[in-house]
Amino acid sequence: EAVGDAMTVLLMMEAYLKDKDMTIQMADQVYMDFSSRMLKIVVKDRDVFKTHEEDETILLQPEGLQSLIEAEFKDLPSSRAFARPSGTEDAVRIYAEGPTKEKADELAKKIYDIIAREYT
């Protein structure tokens, strides 16, 4: 499943290569592609979920939820995850990334379950 804005990634990669005086072939030798998983969970009220105004990957409210999410991936190498409220519906979007599809799926499901226990 592809996630992101391809043009932004292309331009950022071009700037990075120029800054590091690297060729695309050199970058290909060190680049590692990770699997990702996106889920949506319907919640009672999306307005309960507040993210940092400058970084929507940081959940400020409900208090403590960000710590629970981080606890799920802090010991997993090459993994990350975040949850943010939908801008259009009473739902929360979950993004998880891991070294394999299975690990990304497992991480996303754990975060889904955490949110489901309290907010659906």
N, CA, C and O atoms as a Tinker XYZ file with bonds, in Angstrom:
   480  protein
     1  N      0.853000   -1.179000    0.000000    73     2
     2  CA     0.000000    0.000000    0.000000    64     1     3
     3  C      0.895000    1.238000    0.000000    63     2     4     5
     4  O      1.730000    1.405000    0.889000    81     3
     5  N      0.723000    2.086000   -0.981000    73     3     6
     6  CA     1.537000    3.296000   -1.096000    64     5     7
     7  C      0.957000    4.411000   -0.242000    63     6     8     9
     8  O     -0.260000    4.589000   -0.174000    81     7
     9  N      1.831000    5.154000    0.403000    73     7    10
    10  CA     1.414000    6.253000    1.261000    64     9    11
    11  C      2.324000    7.443000    0.980000    63    10    12    13
    12  O      3.544000    7.289000    0.925000    81    11
    13  N      1.743000    8.627000    0.803000    73    11    14
    14  CA     2.561000    9.824000    0.692000    64    13    15
    15  C      2.426000   10.541000   -0.631000    63    14    16    17
    16  O      1.711000   10.105000   -1.534000    81    15
    17  N      3.122000   11.639000   -0.720000    73    15    18
    18  CA     3.098000   12.491000   -1.892000    64    17    19
    19  C      4.378000   12.262000   -2.685000    63    18    20    21
    20  O      5.459000   12.645000   -2.238000    81    19
    21  N      4.268000   11.649000   -3.843000    73    19    22
    22  CA     5.436000   11.259000   -4.631000    64    21    23
    23  C      6.289000   12.450000   -5.061000    63    22    24    25
    24  O      7.516000   12.366000   -5.024000    81    23
    25  N      5.673000   13.546000   -5.464000    73    23    26
    26  CA     6.448000   14.712000   -5.899000    64    25    27
    27  C      7.273000   15.296000   -4.749000    63    26    28    29
    28  O      8.425000   15.683000   -4.944000    81    27
    29  N      6.693000   15.357000   -3.571000    73    27    30
    30  CA     7.428000   15.860000   -2.411000    64    29    31
    31  C      8.622000   14.964000   -2.108000    63    30    32    33
    32  O      9.725000   15.450000   -1.859000    81    31
    33  N      8.398000   13.666000   -2.132000    73    31    34
    34  CA     9.487000   12.717000   -1.871000    64    33    35
    35  C     10.581000   12.869000   -2.924000    63    34    36    37
    36  O     11.767000   12.871000   -2.593000    81    35
    37  N     10.189000   12.995000   -4.184000    73    35    38
    38  CA    11.162000   13.150000   -5.266000    64    37    39
    39  C     12.027000   14.397000   -5.068000    63    38    40    41
    40  O     13.251000   14.333000   -5.183000    81    39
    41  N     11.388000   15.524000   -4.772000    73    39    42
    42  CA    12.131000   16.768000   -4.577000    64    41    43
    43  C     13.031000   16.716000   -3.341000    63    42    44    45
    44  O     14.164000   17.196000   -3.373000    81    43
    45  N     12.527000   16.136000   -2.262000    73    43    46
    46  CA    13.346000   16.015000   -1.051000    64    45    47
    47  C     14.546000   15.090000   -1.297000    63    46    48    49
    48  O     15.648000   15.357000   -0.818000    81    47
    49  N     14.327000   14.020000   -2.036000    73    47    50
    50  CA    15.419000   13.102000   -2.344000    64    49    51
    51  C     16.473000   13.795000   -3.204000    63    50    52    53
    52  O     17.671000   13.631000   -2.973000    81    51
    53  N     16.035000   14.560000   -4.181000    73    51    54
    54  CA    16.963000   15.313000   -5.037000    64    53    55
    55  C     17.802000   16.290000   -4.202000    63    54    56    57
    56  O     19.014000   16.387000   -4.389000    81    55
    57  N     17.156000   17.004000   -3.291000    73    55    58
    58  CA    17.870000   17.949000   -2.428000    64    57    59
    59  C     18.856000   17.219000   -1.516000    63    58    60    61
    60  O     19.981000   17.680000   -1.320000    81    59
    61  N     18.440000   16.091000   -0.964000    73    59    62
    62  CA    19.309000   15.306000   -0.087000    64    61    63
    63  C     20.547000   14.821000   -0.838000    63    62    64    65
    64  O     21.669000   14.953000   -0.350000    81    63
    65  N     20.335000   14.259000   -2.027000    73    63    66
    66  CA    21.458000   13.753000   -2.813000    64    65    67
    67  C     22.449000   14.864000   -3.149000    63    66    68    69
    68  O     23.663000   14.675000   -3.075000    81    67
    69  N     21.916000   16.013000   -3.514000    73    67    70
    70  CA    22.788000   17.155000   -3.841000    64    69    71
    71  C     23.578000   17.591000   -2.603000    63    70    72    73
    72  O     24.782000   17.833000   -2.684000    81    71
    73  N     22.897000   17.688000   -1.463000    73    71    74
    74  CA    23.546000   18.109000   -0.224000    64    73    75
    75  C     24.652000   17.138000    0.189000    63    74    76    77
    76  O     25.699000   17.564000    0.677000    81    75
    77  N     24.429000   15.856000   -0.001000    73    75    78
    78  CA    25.391000   14.826000    0.412000    64    77    79
    79  C     26.378000   14.459000   -0.694000    63    78    80    81
    80  O     27.234000   13.595000   -0.508000    81    79
    81  N     26.251000   15.125000   -1.851000    73    79    82
    82  CA    27.104000   14.841000   -3.007000    64    81    83
    83  C     27.067000   13.350000   -3.350000    63    82    84    85
    84  O     28.102000   12.710000   -3.535000    81    83
    85  N     25.845000   12.818000   -3.428000    73    83    86
    86  CA    25.635000   11.404000   -3.720000    64    85    87
    87  C     24.930000   11.239000   -5.061000    63    86    88    89
    88  O     24.196000   12.119000   -5.511000    81    87
    89  N     25.170000   10.093000   -5.685000    73    87    90
    90  CA    24.419000    9.727000   -6.883000    64    89    91
    91  C     23.235000    8.873000   -6.461000    63    90    92    93
    92  O     23.184000    8.386000   -5.331000    81    91
    93  N     22.292000    8.692000   -7.358000    73    91    94
    94  CA    21.140000    7.834000   -7.060000    64    93    95
    95  C     21.603000    6.389000   -6.835000    63    94    96    97
    96  O     21.007000    5.667000   -6.035000    81    95
    97  N     22.650000    5.972000   -7.527000    73    95    98
    98  CA    23.179000    4.618000   -7.348000    64    97    99
    99  C     23.755000    4.442000   -5.940000    63    98   100   101
   100  O     23.589000    3.389000   -5.324000    81    99
   101  N     24.425000    5.465000   -5.442000    73    99   102
   102  CA    24.964000    5.403000   -4.081000    64   101   103
   103  C     23.825000    5.331000   -3.063000    63   102   104   105
   104  O     23.890000    4.565000   -2.102000    81   103
   105  N     22.801000    6.118000   -3.278000    73   103   106
   106  CA    21.657000    6.122000   -2.362000    64   105   107
   107  C     20.950000    4.774000   -2.373000    63   106   108   109
   108  O     20.484000    4.304000   -1.336000    81   107
   109  N     20.870000    4.156000   -3.543000    73   107   110
   110  CA    20.199000    2.860000   -3.664000    64   109   111
   111  C     20.899000    1.787000   -2.829000    63   110   112   113
   112  O     20.262000    0.833000   -2.381000    81   111
   113  N     22.184000    1.939000   -2.625000    73   111   114
   114  CA    22.942000    0.963000   -1.841000    64   113   115
   115  C     22.602000    1.010000   -0.347000    63   114   116   117
   116  O     22.753000    0.010000    0.355000    81   115
   117  N     22.146000    2.166000    0.138000    73   115   118
   118  CA    21.871000    2.307000    1.572000    64   117   119
   119  C     20.381000    2.423000    1.899000    63   118   120   121
   120  O     20.003000    2.366000    3.069000    81   119
   121  N     19.534000    2.584000    0.883000    73   119   122
   122  CA    18.094000    2.767000    1.113000    64   121   123
   123  C     17.448000    1.453000    1.527000    63   122   124   125
   124  O     17.707000    0.402000    0.940000    81   123
   125  N     16.600000    1.533000    2.550000    73   123   126
   126  CA    15.821000    0.372000    2.979000    64   125   127
   127  C     14.341000    0.731000    2.904000    63   126   128   129
   128  O     13.906000    1.723000    3.489000    81   127
   129  N     13.584000   -0.068000    2.192000    73   127   130
   130  CA    12.153000    0.160000    2.050000    64   129   131
   131  C     11.423000   -0.598000    3.162000    63   130   132   133
   132  O     11.684000   -1.780000    3.384000    81   131
   133  N     10.517000    0.078000    3.854000    73   131   134
   134  CA     9.757000   -0.552000    4.922000    64   133   135
   135  C      8.295000   -0.684000    4.523000    63   134   136   137
   136  O      7.782000    0.100000    3.723000    81   135
   137  N      7.650000   -1.662000    5.077000    73   135   138
   138  CA     6.226000   -1.863000    4.833000    64   137   139
   139  C      5.419000   -0.951000    5.739000    63   138   140   141
   140  O      5.856000   -0.595000    6.832000    81   139
   141  N      4.236000   -0.579000    5.272000    73   139   142
   142  CA     3.363000    0.255000    6.100000    64   141   143
   143  C      1.935000   -0.258000    6.022000    63   142   144   145
   144  O      1.556000   -0.987000    5.105000    81   143
   145  N      1.167000    0.145000    7.004000    73   143   146
   146  CA    -0.236000   -0.247000    7.082000    64   145   147
   147  C     -1.025000    0.942000    7.587000    63   146   148   149
   148  O     -0.633000    1.590000    8.557000    81   147
   149  N     -2.130000    1.228000    6.932000    73   147   150
   150  CA    -3.038000    2.282000    7.385000    64   149   151
   151  C     -4.380000    1.643000    7.722000    63   150   152   153
   152  O     -4.906000    0.831000    6.961000    81   151
   153  N     -4.916000    2.020000    8.863000    73   151   154
   154  CA    -6.234000    1.556000    9.285000    64   153   155
   155  C     -7.073000    2.761000    9.674000    63   154   156   157
   156  O     -6.550000    3.833000    9.982000    81   155
   157  N     -8.373000    2.565000    9.652000    73   155   158
   158  CA    -9.306000    3.589000   10.125000    64   157   159
   159  C    -10.196000    2.933000   11.163000    63   158   160   161
   160  O    -10.694000    1.826000   10.962000    81   159
   161  N    -10.391000    3.626000   12.274000    73   159   162
   162  CA   -11.300000    3.136000   13.300000    64   161   163
   163  C    -12.346000    4.212000   13.575000    63   162   164   165
   164  O    -12.010000    5.364000   13.847000    81   163
   165  N    -13.605000    3.826000   13.503000    73   163   166
   166  CA   -14.698000    4.753000   13.793000    64   165   167
   167  C    -14.766000    4.940000   15.303000    63   166   168   169
   168  O    -14.765000    3.969000   16.059000    81   167
   169  N    -14.826000    6.200000   15.736000    73   167   170
   170  CA   -14.877000    6.538000   17.162000    64   169   171
   171  C    -16.138000    7.344000   17.453000    63   170   172   173
   172  O    -16.782000    7.868000   16.544000    81   171
   173  N    -16.479000    7.434000   18.739000    73   171   174
   174  CA   -17.676000    8.187000   19.135000    64   173   175
   175  C    -17.562000    9.662000   18.786000    63   174   176   177
   176  O    -18.524000   10.269000   18.315000    81   175
   177  N    -16.376000   10.245000   19.019000    73   175   178
   178  CA   -16.197000   11.683000   18.817000    64   177   179
   179  C    -14.746000   11.970000   18.455000    63   178   180   181
   180  O    -13.861000   11.872000   19.306000    81   179
   181  N    -14.500000   12.318000   17.212000    73   179   182
   182  CA   -13.119000   12.585000   16.778000    64   181   183
   183  C    -12.518000   13.813000   17.448000    63   182   184   185
   184  O    -11.296000   13.953000   17.510000    81   183
   185  N    -13.376000   14.706000   17.952000    73   183   186
   186  CA   -12.884000   15.933000   18.579000    64   185   187
   187  C    -12.165000   15.684000   19.904000    63   186   188   189
   188  O    -11.517000   16.583000   20.440000    81   187
   189  N    -12.280000   14.469000   20.430000    73   187   190
   190  CA   -11.562000   14.084000   21.644000    64   189   191
   191  C    -10.058000   13.968000   21.345000    63   190   192   193
   192  O     -9.227000   14.117000   22.241000    81   191
   193  N     -9.723000   13.703000   20.081000    73   191   194
   194  CA    -8.344000   13.463000   19.666000    64   193   195
   195  C     -7.732000   14.751000   19.134000    63   194   196   197
   196  O     -8.214000   15.320000   18.156000    81   195
   197  N     -6.668000   15.204000   19.784000    73   195   198
   198  CA    -5.981000   16.440000   19.396000    64   197   199
   199  C     -4.515000   16.139000   19.131000    63   198   200   201
   200  O     -3.851000   15.466000   19.920000    81   199
   201  N     -4.023000   16.650000   18.007000    73   199   202
   202  CA    -2.612000   16.471000   17.675000    64   201   203
   203  C     -1.863000   17.784000   17.866000    63   202   204   205
   204  O     -2.462000   18.855000   17.960000    81   203
   205  N     -0.557000   17.674000   17.921000    73   203   206
   206  CA     0.316000   18.844000   18.005000    64   205   207
   207  C      0.108000   19.673000   16.741000    63   206   208   209
   208  O      0.053000   19.119000   15.643000    81   207
   209  N     -0.009000   20.983000   16.881000    73   207   210
   210  CA    -0.333000   21.819000   15.721000    64   209   211
   211  C      0.762000   21.835000   14.664000    63   210   212   213
   212  O      0.483000   22.139000   13.504000    81   211
   213  N      1.995000   21.517000   15.029000    73   211   214
   214  CA     3.086000   21.503000   14.055000    64   213   215
   215  C      3.496000   20.097000   13.626000    63   214   216   217
   216  O      4.285000   19.940000   12.695000    81   215
   217  N      2.973000   19.085000   14.291000    73   215   218
   218  CA     3.334000   17.705000   13.958000    64   217   219
   219  C      2.159000   16.788000   14.273000    63   218   220   221
   220  O      1.955000   16.395000   15.421000    81   219
   221  N      1.391000   16.453000   13.245000    73   219   222
   222  CA     0.180000   15.657000   13.480000    64   221   223
   223  C      0.471000   14.205000   13.835000    63   222   224   225
   224  O     -0.461000   13.434000   14.064000    81   223
   225  N      1.746000   13.814000   13.887000    73   223   226
   226  CA     2.068000   12.465000   14.346000    64   225   227
   227  C      2.166000   12.393000   15.865000    63   226   228   229
   228  O      2.356000   11.313000   16.424000    81   227
   229  N      2.037000   13.530000   16.533000    73   227   230
   230  CA     2.079000   13.577000   18.001000    64   229   231
   231  C      0.681000   13.847000   18.527000    63   230   232   233
   232  O      0.111000   14.911000   18.287000    81   231
   233  N      0.143000   12.891000   19.235000    73   231   234
   234  CA    -1.205000   12.983000   19.786000    64   233   235
   235  C     -1.135000   13.560000   21.200000    63   234   236   237
   236  O     -0.538000   12.958000   22.093000    81   235
   237  N     -1.745000   14.725000   21.399000    73   235   238
   238  CA    -1.736000   15.388000   22.709000    64   237   239
   239  C     -2.915000   14.966000   23.581000    63   238   240   241
   240  O     -2.784000   14.875000   24.801000    81   239
   241  N     -4.043000   14.714000   22.971000    73   239   242
   242  CA    -5.256000   14.289000   23.671000    64   241   243
   243  C     -5.870000   13.126000   22.913000    63   242   244   245
   244  O     -5.832000   13.110000   21.682000    81   243
   245  N     -6.421000   12.178000   23.596000    73   243   246
   246  CA    -6.575000   12.018000   25.030000    64   245   247
   247  C     -5.218000   11.800000   25.716000    63   246   248   249
   248  O     -4.318000   11.151000   25.182000    81   247
   249  N     -5.120000   12.357000   26.889000    73   247   250
   250  CA    -3.888000   12.263000   27.658000    64   249   251
   251  C     -3.516000   10.798000   27.882000    63   250   252   253
   252  O     -4.353000    9.983000   28.271000    81   251
   253  N     -2.264000   10.485000   27.634000    73   251   254
   254  CA    -1.765000    9.133000   27.858000    64   253   255
   255  C     -1.811000    8.226000   26.642000    63   254   256   257
   256  O     -1.097000    7.224000   26.598000    81   255
   257  N     -2.632000    8.552000   25.655000    73   255   258
   258  CA    -2.752000    7.676000   24.488000    64   257   259
   259  C     -1.457000    7.648000   23.673000    63   258   260   261
   260  O     -1.065000    6.590000   23.179000    81   259
   261  N     -0.796000    8.785000   23.526000    73   259   262
   262  CA     0.471000    8.823000   22.782000    64   261   263
   263  C      1.494000    7.883000   23.417000    63   262   264   265
   264  O      2.214000    7.178000   22.710000    81   263
   265  N      1.557000    7.871000   24.726000    73   263   266
   266  CA     2.505000    6.986000   25.427000    64   265   267
   267  C      2.182000    5.518000   25.185000    63   266   268   269
   268  O      3.085000    4.698000   25.021000    81   267
   269  N      0.899000    5.187000   25.163000    73   267   270
   270  CA     0.499000    3.804000   24.890000    64   269   271
   271  C      0.895000    3.390000   23.480000    63   270   272   273
   272  O      1.359000    2.271000   23.263000    81   271
   273  N      0.713000    4.294000   22.522000    73   271   274
   274  CA     1.097000    4.010000   21.134000    64   273   275
   275  C      2.610000    3.815000   21.046000    63   274   276   277
   276  O      3.081000    2.847000   20.447000    81   275
   277  N      3.363000    4.726000   21.637000    73   275   278
   278  CA     4.826000    4.641000   21.587000    64   277   279
   279  C      5.347000    3.374000   22.253000    63   278   280   281
   280  O      6.345000    2.806000   21.810000    81   279
   281  N      4.684000    2.930000   23.308000    73   279   282
   282  CA     5.108000    1.715000   24.002000    64   281   283
   283  C      5.014000    0.490000   23.097000    63   282   284   285
   284  O      5.755000   -0.477000   23.276000    81   283
   285  N      4.107000    0.529000   22.130000    73   283   286
   286  CA     3.930000   -0.611000   21.231000    64   285   287
   287  C      5.074000   -0.775000   20.240000    63   286   288   289
   288  O      5.315000   -1.885000   19.767000    81   287
   289  N      5.783000    0.300000   19.914000    73   287   290
   290  CA     6.848000    0.164000   18.918000    64   289   291
   291  C      8.245000    0.537000   19.414000    63   290   292   293
   292  O      9.214000    0.414000   18.666000    81   291
   293  N      8.362000    0.983000   20.648000    73   291   294
   294  CA     9.672000    1.469000   21.117000    64   293   295
   295  C     10.751000    0.395000   21.094000    63   294   296   297
   296  O     11.924000    0.718000   20.908000    81   295
   297  N     10.395000   -0.852000   21.275000    73   295   298
   298  CA    11.385000   -1.933000   21.269000    64   297   299
   299  C     11.407000   -2.712000   19.956000    63   298   300   301
   300  O     12.101000   -3.723000   19.844000    81   299
   301  N     10.653000   -2.247000   18.967000    73   299   302
   302  CA    10.626000   -2.909000   17.665000    64   301   303
   303  C     11.576000   -2.181000   16.714000    63   302   304   305
   304  O     11.347000   -1.014000   16.398000    81   303
   305  N     12.618000   -2.836000   16.260000    73   303   306
   306  CA    13.556000   -2.164000   15.358000    64   305   307
   307  C     12.872000   -1.720000   14.064000    63   306   308   309
   308  O     12.000000   -2.412000   13.538000    81   307
   309  N     13.276000   -0.569000   13.568000    73   307   310
   310  CA    12.796000   -0.037000   12.283000    64   309   311
   311  C     11.279000    0.068000   12.220000    63   310   312   313
   312  O     10.678000   -0.222000   11.185000    81   311
   313  N     10.660000    0.477000   13.311000    73   311   314
   314  CA     9.206000    0.594000   13.366000    64   313   315
   315  C      8.798000    1.953000   13.910000    63   314   316   317
   316  O      9.523000    2.579000   14.682000    81   315
   317  N      7.627000    2.389000   13.491000    73   315   318
   318  CA     7.035000    3.614000   14.037000    64   317   319
   319  C      5.542000    3.550000   13.789000    63   318   320   321
   320  O      5.068000    2.770000   12.963000    81   319
   321  N      4.805000    4.381000   14.518000    73   319   322
   322  CA     3.354000    4.402000   14.354000    64   321   323
   323  C      2.802000    5.689000   14.935000    63   322   324   325
   324  O      3.401000    6.303000   15.818000    81   323
   325  N      1.647000    6.081000   14.421000    73   323   326
   326  CA     0.936000    7.216000   14.995000    64   325   327
   327  C     -0.539000    7.107000   14.663000    63   326   328   329
   328  O     -0.944000    6.362000   13.771000    81   327
   329  N     -1.333000    7.870000   15.403000    73   327   330
   330  CA    -2.775000    7.946000   15.168000    64   329   331
   331  C     -3.157000    9.416000   15.152000    63   330   332   333
   332  O     -2.607000   10.222000   15.901000    81   331
   333  N     -4.105000    9.753000   14.291000    73   331   334
   334  CA    -4.577000   11.139000   14.221000    64   333   335
   335  C     -6.054000   11.128000   13.868000    63   334   336   337
   336  O     -6.530000   10.203000   13.211000    81   335
   337  N     -6.784000   12.157000   14.303000    73   335   338
   338  CA    -8.210000   12.197000   13.980000    64   337   339
   339  C     -8.420000   12.487000   12.499000    63   338   340   341
   340  O     -7.639000   13.207000   11.875000    81   339
   341  N     -9.476000   11.922000   11.953000    73   339   342
   342  CA    -9.875000   12.237000   10.585000    64   341   343
   343  C    -10.352000   13.678000   10.541000    63   342   344   345
   344  O    -10.905000   14.185000   11.517000    81   343
   345  N    -10.144000   14.324000    9.435000    73   343   346
   346  CA   -10.640000   15.686000    9.280000    64   345   347
   347  C    -12.069000   15.742000    8.793000    63   346   348   349
   348  O    -12.670000   16.816000    8.774000    81   347
   349  N    -12.634000   14.600000    8.395000    73   347   350
   350  CA   -13.958000   14.610000    7.769000    64   349   351
   351  C    -14.999000   13.705000    8.406000    63   350   352   353
   352  O    -16.187000   13.829000    8.107000    81   351
   353  N    -14.579000   12.803000    9.274000    73   351   354
   354  CA   -15.549000   11.873000    9.864000    64   353   355
   355  C    -15.135000   11.507000   11.282000    63   354   356   357
   356  O    -13.989000   11.725000   11.675000    81   355
   357  N    -16.063000   10.954000   12.044000    73   355   358
   358  CA   -15.747000   10.512000   13.406000    64   357   359
   359  C    -14.937000    9.219000   13.330000    63   358   360   361
   360  O    -15.451000    8.117000   13.521000    81   359
   361  N    -13.668000    9.400000   13.047000    73   359   362
   362  CA   -12.753000    8.271000   12.894000    64   361   363
   363  C    -11.342000    8.724000   13.239000    63   362   364   365
   364  O    -11.026000    9.913000   13.227000    81   363
   365  N    -10.519000    7.754000   13.541000    73   363   366
   366  CA    -9.098000    7.986000   13.773000    64   365   367
   367  C     -8.343000    7.175000   12.730000    63   366   368   369
   368  O     -8.665000    6.014000   12.481000    81   367
   369  N     -7.347000    7.789000   12.131000    73   367   370
   370  CA    -6.499000    7.132000   11.139000    64   369   371
   371  C     -5.239000    6.633000   11.855000    63   370   372   373
   372  O     -4.611000    7.364000   12.621000    81   371
   373  N     -4.895000    5.399000   11.593000    73   371   374
   374  CA    -3.737000    4.769000   12.217000    64   373   375
   375  C     -2.715000    4.458000   11.128000    63   374   376   377
   376  O     -3.050000    3.878000   10.095000    81   375
   377  N     -1.475000    4.847000   11.369000    73   375   378
   378  CA    -0.387000    4.541000   10.442000    64   377   379
   379  C      0.671000    3.765000   11.209000    63   378   380   381
   380  O      1.077000    4.165000   12.300000    81   379
   381  N      1.113000    2.658000   10.637000    73   379   382
   382  CA     2.174000    1.863000   11.255000    64   381   383
   383  C      3.171000    1.451000   10.185000    63   382   384   385
   384  O      2.807000    1.182000    9.041000    81   383
   385  N      4.425000    1.407000   10.578000    73   383   386
   386  CA     5.498000    1.052000    9.656000    64   385   387
   387  C      6.405000    0.055000   10.346000    63   386   388   389
   388  O      6.692000    0.183000   11.537000    81   387
   389  N      6.858000   -0.944000    9.594000    73   387   390
   390  CA     7.747000   -1.945000   10.150000    64   389   391
   391  C      8.622000   -2.559000    9.086000    63   390   392   393
   392  O      8.438000   -2.291000    7.898000    81   391
   393  N      9.574000   -3.380000    9.492000    73   391   394
   394  CA    10.514000   -3.970000    8.542000    64   393   395
   395  C      9.871000   -4.993000    7.600000    63   394   396   397
   396  O     10.412000   -5.280000    6.532000    81   395
   397  N      8.725000   -5.538000    7.993000    73   395   398
   398  CA     7.992000   -6.478000    7.135000    64   397   399
   399  C      6.513000   -6.113000    7.144000    63   398   400   401
   400  O      6.043000   -5.388000    8.021000    81   399
   401  N      5.789000   -6.626000    6.153000    73   399   402
   402  CA     4.344000   -6.387000    6.088000    64   401   403
   403  C      3.662000   -6.926000    7.341000    63   402   404   405
   404  O      2.773000   -6.280000    7.895000    81   403
   405  N      4.077000   -8.097000    7.782000    73   403   406
   406  CA     3.472000   -8.718000    8.961000    64   405   407
   407  C      3.675000   -7.867000   10.216000    63   406   408   409
   408  O      2.752000   -7.702000   11.013000    81   407
   409  N      4.875000   -7.332000   10.388000    73   407   410
   410  CA     5.158000   -6.497000   11.565000    64   409   411
   411  C      4.372000   -5.192000   11.513000    63   410   412   413
   412  O      3.869000   -4.733000   12.539000    81   411
   413  N      4.259000   -4.589000   10.332000    73   411   414
   414  CA     3.479000   -3.358000   10.190000    64   413   415
   415  C      2.002000   -3.634000   10.475000    63   414   416   417
   416  O      1.347000   -2.852000   11.164000    81   415
   417  N      1.479000   -4.741000    9.950000    73   415   418
   418  CA     0.081000   -5.113000   10.195000    64   417   419
   419  C     -0.171000   -5.358000   11.681000    63   418   420   421
   420  O     -1.177000   -4.908000   12.230000    81   419
   421  N      0.741000   -6.068000   12.321000    73   419   422
   422  CA     0.613000   -6.388000   13.749000    64   421   423
   423  C      0.630000   -5.121000   14.604000    63   422   424   425
   424  O     -0.164000   -4.988000   15.535000    81   423
   425  N      1.521000   -4.206000   14.293000    73   423   426
   426  CA     1.614000   -2.952000   15.036000    64   425   427
   427  C      0.348000   -2.120000   14.863000    63   426   428   429
   428  O     -0.175000   -1.579000   15.837000    81   427
   429  N     -0.146000   -2.015000   13.638000    73   427   430
   430  CA    -1.379000   -1.256000   13.382000    64   429   431
   431  C     -2.551000   -1.858000   14.150000    63   430   432   433
   432  O     -3.367000   -1.126000   14.710000    81   431
   433  N     -2.640000   -3.180000   14.181000    73   431   434
   434  CA    -3.739000   -3.859000   14.882000    64   433   435
   435  C     -3.662000   -3.609000   16.387000    63   434   436   437
   436  O     -4.695000   -3.420000   17.030000    81   435
   437  N     -2.471000   -3.603000   16.954000    73   435   438
   438  CA    -2.327000   -3.339000   18.390000    64   437   439
   439  C     -2.824000   -1.933000   18.736000    63   438   440   441
   440  O     -3.503000   -1.741000   19.744000    81   439
   441  N     -2.485000   -0.968000   17.906000    73   439   442
   442  CA    -2.928000    0.409000   18.154000    64   441   443
   443  C     -4.431000    0.522000   17.954000    63   442   444   445
   444  O     -5.111000    1.221000   18.704000    81   443
   445  N     -4.948000   -0.164000   16.943000    73   443   446
   446  CA    -6.393000   -0.212000   16.713000    64   445   447
   447  C     -7.095000   -0.722000   17.974000    63   446   448   449
   448  O     -8.077000   -0.132000   18.426000    81   447
   449  N     -6.589000   -1.814000   18.532000    73   447   450
   450  CA    -7.203000   -2.415000   19.724000    64   449   451
   451  C     -7.158000   -1.476000   20.929000    63   450   452   453
   452  O     -8.116000   -1.413000   21.700000    81   451
   453  N     -6.058000   -0.752000   21.096000    73   451   454
   454  CA    -5.947000    0.212000   22.200000    64   453   455
   455  C     -7.037000    1.271000   22.077000    63   454   456   457
   456  O     -7.716000    1.583000   23.056000    81   455
   457  N     -7.203000    1.818000   20.887000    73   455   458
   458  CA    -8.214000    2.861000   20.671000    64   457   459
   459  C     -9.616000    2.284000   20.793000    63   458   460   461
   460  O    -10.503000    2.929000   21.351000    81   459
   461  N     -9.826000    1.079000   20.280000    73   459   462
   462  CA   -11.150000    0.445000   20.329000    64   461   463
   463  C    -11.623000    0.224000   21.761000    63   462   464   465
   464  O    -12.811000    0.375000   22.048000    81   463
   465  N    -10.719000   -0.129000   22.655000    73   463   466
   466  CA   -11.098000   -0.401000   24.049000    64   465   467
   467  C    -11.713000    0.808000   24.741000    63   466   468   469
   468  O    -12.588000    0.652000   25.592000    81   467
   469  N    -11.276000    1.990000   24.393000    73   467   470
   470  CA   -11.702000    3.184000   25.126000    64   469   471
   471  C    -12.599000    4.149000   24.355000    63   470   472   473
   472  O    -13.351000    4.904000   24.970000    81   471
   473  N    -12.539000    4.142000   23.030000    73   471   474
   474  CA   -13.138000    5.260000   22.296000    64   473   475
   475  C    -14.148000    4.880000   21.220000    63   474   476   477
   476  O    -14.554000    5.738000   20.436000    81   475
   477  N    -14.565000    3.614000   21.163000    73   475   478
   478  CA   -15.574000    3.236000   20.162000    64   477   479
   479  C    -16.891000    2.906000   20.822000    63   478   480
   480  O    -17.856000    2.566000   20.137000    81   479
